[in-house]
C-alpha cells in the first residue's frame, strides 16, 4: 500500500507541475524576472535530487565554473521544472 501511495503522490506532483507550466506558457501567470546565478540553481536542483540518486545508486559528476554564471529568469518556474525530473 505504501508503494501505491508514493506513486499516487508522484503522479499528483507531476500533474500539478504540468498545470503550473501550462499556465506560464499561456501567459496566465506573470513572470517576475531577476538576476539569477545559474551555478547556484544547478546546485539546488542536484541537491533536490540527492535522495532519488541514492535510491538508484546514481552519482552526479558536475564541473561548474568557480565564478557565477548570471541569467535573467523567474526563480519559481525554475523550481517547478526541477520537480519534473
CSV table of N, CA, C and O in Angstrom, one decimal, residues 20-60:
chain,number,residue,atom,x,y,z
A,20,UNK,N,1.1,24.1,-13.7
A,20,UNK,CA,1.8,25.3,-13.4
A,20,UNK,C,2.5,25.8,-14.7
A,20,UNK,O,2.5,27.0,-15.1
A,21,UNK,N,3.2,24.8,-15.3
A,21,UNK,CA,4.0,25.2,-16.5
A,21,UNK,C,3.1,25.6,-17.7
A,21,UNK,O,3.4,26.5,-18.5
A,22,UNK,N,1.9,24.9,-17.8
A,22,UNK,CA,1.0,25.3,-18.9
A,22,UNK,C,0.4,26.7,-18.6
A,22,UNK,O,0.2,27.5,-19.6
A,23,UNK,N,0.2,27.0,-17.4
A,23,UNK,CA,-0.3,28.4,-17.0
A,23,UNK,C,0.8,29.4,-17.4
A,23,UNK,O,0.4,30.5,-17.9
A,24,UNK,N,2.0,29.1,-17.2
A,24,UNK,CA,3.1,30.0,-17.6
A,24,UNK,C,3.2,30.1,-19.1
A,24,UNK,O,3.4,31.2,-19.6
A,25,UNK,N,3.0,29.0,-19.8
A,25,UNK,CA,3.1,29.0,-21.2
A,25,UNK,C,2.1,29.9,-21.9
A,25,UNK,O,2.3,30.6,-22.9
A,26,UNK,N,0.9,29.9,-21.4
A,26,UNK,CA,-0.2,30.7,-22.0
A,26,UNK,C,-0.3,32.2,-21.4
A,26,UNK,O,-1.1,32.9,-21.8
A,27,UNK,N,0.7,32.5,-20.5
A,27,UNK,CA,0.8,33.9,-20.0
A,27,UNK,C,-0.2,34.1,-18.9
A,27,UNK,O,-0.5,35.3,-18.6
A,28,UNK,N,-0.8,33.1,-18.3
A,28,UNK,CA,-1.7,33.2,-17.2
A,28,UNK,C,-1.1,33.7,-15.9
A,28,UNK,O,-1.7,34.4,-15.1
A,29,UNK,N,0.2,33.4,-15.8
A,29,UNK,CA,1.0,33.8,-14.6
A,29,UNK,C,2.1,34.7,-15.1
A,29,UNK,O,2.9,34.3,-15.9
A,30,UNK,N,2.1,35.9,-14.5
A,30,UNK,CA,3.2,36.8,-14.9
A,30,UNK,C,4.6,36.4,-14.4
A,30,UNK,O,4.6,35.9,-13.2
A,31,UNK,N,5.6,36.5,-15.2
A,31,UNK,CA,6.9,36.2,-14.7
A,31,UNK,C,7.5,37.4,-13.9
A,31,UNK,O,7.3,38.5,-14.3
A,32,UNK,N,8.2,37.0,-12.9
A,32,UNK,CA,8.9,38.0,-12.1
A,32,UNK,C,10.4,37.8,-12.3
A,32,UNK,O,11.0,37.0,-11.5
A,33,UNK,N,11.0,38.4,-13.3
A,33,UNK,CA,12.4,38.1,-13.6
A,33,UNK,C,13.3,38.8,-12.7
A,33,UNK,O,13.0,39.9,-12.1
A,34,UNK,N,14.5,38.2,-12.5
A,34,UNK,CA,15.5,38.7,-11.6
A,34,UNK,C,16.8,38.1,-12.1
A,34,UNK,O,16.9,37.2,-12.9
A,35,UNK,N,17.9,38.6,-11.6
A,35,UNK,CA,19.2,38.1,-12.0
A,35,UNK,C,19.5,36.9,-11.1
A,35,UNK,O,19.4,37.0,-9.9
A,36,UNK,N,19.8,35.8,-11.7
A,36,UNK,CA,20.0,34.5,-11.0
A,36,UNK,C,21.3,33.9,-11.4
A,36,UNK,O,21.8,34.0,-12.6
A,37,UNK,N,22.0,33.3,-10.5
A,37,UNK,CA,23.2,32.5,-10.7
A,37,UNK,C,22.9,31.1,-11.2
A,37,UNK,O,22.4,30.3,-10.4
A,38,UNK,N,23.1,30.8,-12.4
A,38,UNK,CA,22.8,29.5,-13.0
A,38,UNK,C,23.6,28.4,-12.2
A,38,UNK,O,23.0,27.3,-12.0
A,39,UNK,N,24.8,28.6,-11.8
A,39,UNK,CA,25.5,27.6,-11.0
A,39,UNK,C,24.8,27.3,-9.7
A,39,UNK,O,24.6,26.1,-9.3
A,40,UNK,N,24.3,28.3,-9.0
A,40,UNK,CA,23.5,28.1,-7.8
A,40,UNK,C,22.3,27.3,-8.0
A,40,UNK,O,21.9,26.4,-7.3
A,41,UNK,N,21.6,27.6,-9.1
A,41,UNK,CA,20.3,26.9,-9.5
A,41,UNK,C,20.6,25.5,-9.7
A,41,UNK,O,19.9,24.6,-9.3
A,42,UNK,N,21.7,25.2,-10.5
A,42,UNK,CA,22.1,23.8,-10.7
A,42,UNK,C,22.4,23.0,-9.5
A,42,UNK,O,22.0,21.9,-9.3
A,43,UNK,N,23.1,23.7,-8.6
A,43,UNK,CA,23.4,23.1,-7.3
A,43,UNK,C,22.1,22.7,-6.5
A,43,UNK,O,22.0,21.7,-5.9
A,44,UNK,N,21.2,23.6,-6.5
A,44,UNK,CA,19.9,23.4,-5.8
A,44,UNK,C,19.1,22.2,-6.5
A,44,UNK,O,18.6,21.4,-5.8
A,45,UNK,N,19.1,22.2,-7.8
A,45,UNK,CA,18.5,21.1,-8.5
A,45,UNK,C,19.1,19.7,-8.1
A,45,UNK,O,18.4,18.8,-7.8
A,46,UNK,N,20.4,19.7,-8.2
A,46,UNK,CA,21.1,18.5,-7.8
A,46,UNK,C,20.9,18.1,-6.4
A,46,UNK,O,20.7,16.9,-6.1
A,47,UNK,N,20.9,19.0,-5.5
A,47,UNK,CA,20.7,18.7,-4.1
A,47,UNK,C,19.3,18.2,-3.9
A,47,UNK,O,19.0,17.3,-3.1
A,48,UNK,N,18.3,18.7,-4.7
A,48,UNK,CA,16.9,18.2,-4.6
A,48,UNK,C,16.8,16.8,-5.1
A,48,UNK,O,15.8,16.1,-4.8
A,49,UNK,N,17.7,16.4,-5.9
A,49,UNK,CA,17.6,15.0,-6.5
A,49,UNK,C,18.5,14.0,-5.7
A,49,UNK,O,18.6,12.8,-6.1
A,50,UNK,N,19.1,14.4,-4.6
A,50,UNK,CA,20.0,13.6,-3.8
A,50,UNK,C,19.4,12.3,-3.4
A,50,UNK,O,19.9,11.2,-3.6
A,51,UNK,N,18.2,12.4,-2.8
A,51,UNK,CA,17.5,11.2,-2.3
A,51,UNK,C,17.2,10.2,-3.4
A,51,UNK,O,17.5,9.0,-3.3
A,52,UNK,N,16.8,10.7,-4.5
A,52,UNK,CA,16.5,9.8,-5.7
A,52,UNK,C,17.7,9.2,-6.2
A,52,UNK,O,17.8,8.0,-6.5
A,53,UNK,N,18.8,10.0,-6.3
A,53,UNK,CA,20.1,9.4,-6.8
A,53,UNK,C,20.6,8.3,-5.9
A,53,UNK,O,21.2,7.3,-6.3
A,54,UNK,N,20.4,8.5,-4.6
A,54,UNK,CA,20.9,7.5,-3.6
A,54,UNK,C,20.0,6.2,-3.8
A,54,UNK,O,20.6,5.1,-3.7
A,55,UNK,N,18.7,6.4,-4.0
A,55,UNK,CA,17.8,5.2,-4.1
A,55,UNK,C,18.3,4.4,-5.3
A,55,UNK,O,18.2,3.1,-5.2
A,56,UNK,N,18.7,5.0,-6.4
A,56,UNK,CA,19.1,4.2,-7.6
A,56,UNK,C,20.6,4.1,-7.8
A,56,UNK,O,21.1,3.8,-8.9
A,57,UNK,N,21.3,4.4,-6.7
A,57,UNK,CA,22.8,4.3,-6.8
A,57,UNK,C,23.4,5.1,-7.9
A,57,UNK,O,24.3,4.7,-8.6
A,58,UNK,N,22.9,6.3,-8.1
A,58,UNK,CA,23.4,7.2,-9.2
A,58,UNK,C,24.4,8.2,-8.6
A,58,UNK,O,24.2,8.6,-7.4
A,59,UNK,N,25.4,8.5,-9.3
A,59,UNK,CA,26.4,9.5,-8.9
A,59,UNK,C,26.4,10.6,-10.0
A,59,UNK,O,26.6,10.4,-11.1
A,60,UNK,N,26.3,11.9,-9.5
A,60,UNK,CA,26.4,13.0,-10.4
A,60,UNK,C,27.8,13.6,-10.4
A,60,UNK,O,28.4,13.7,-9.3
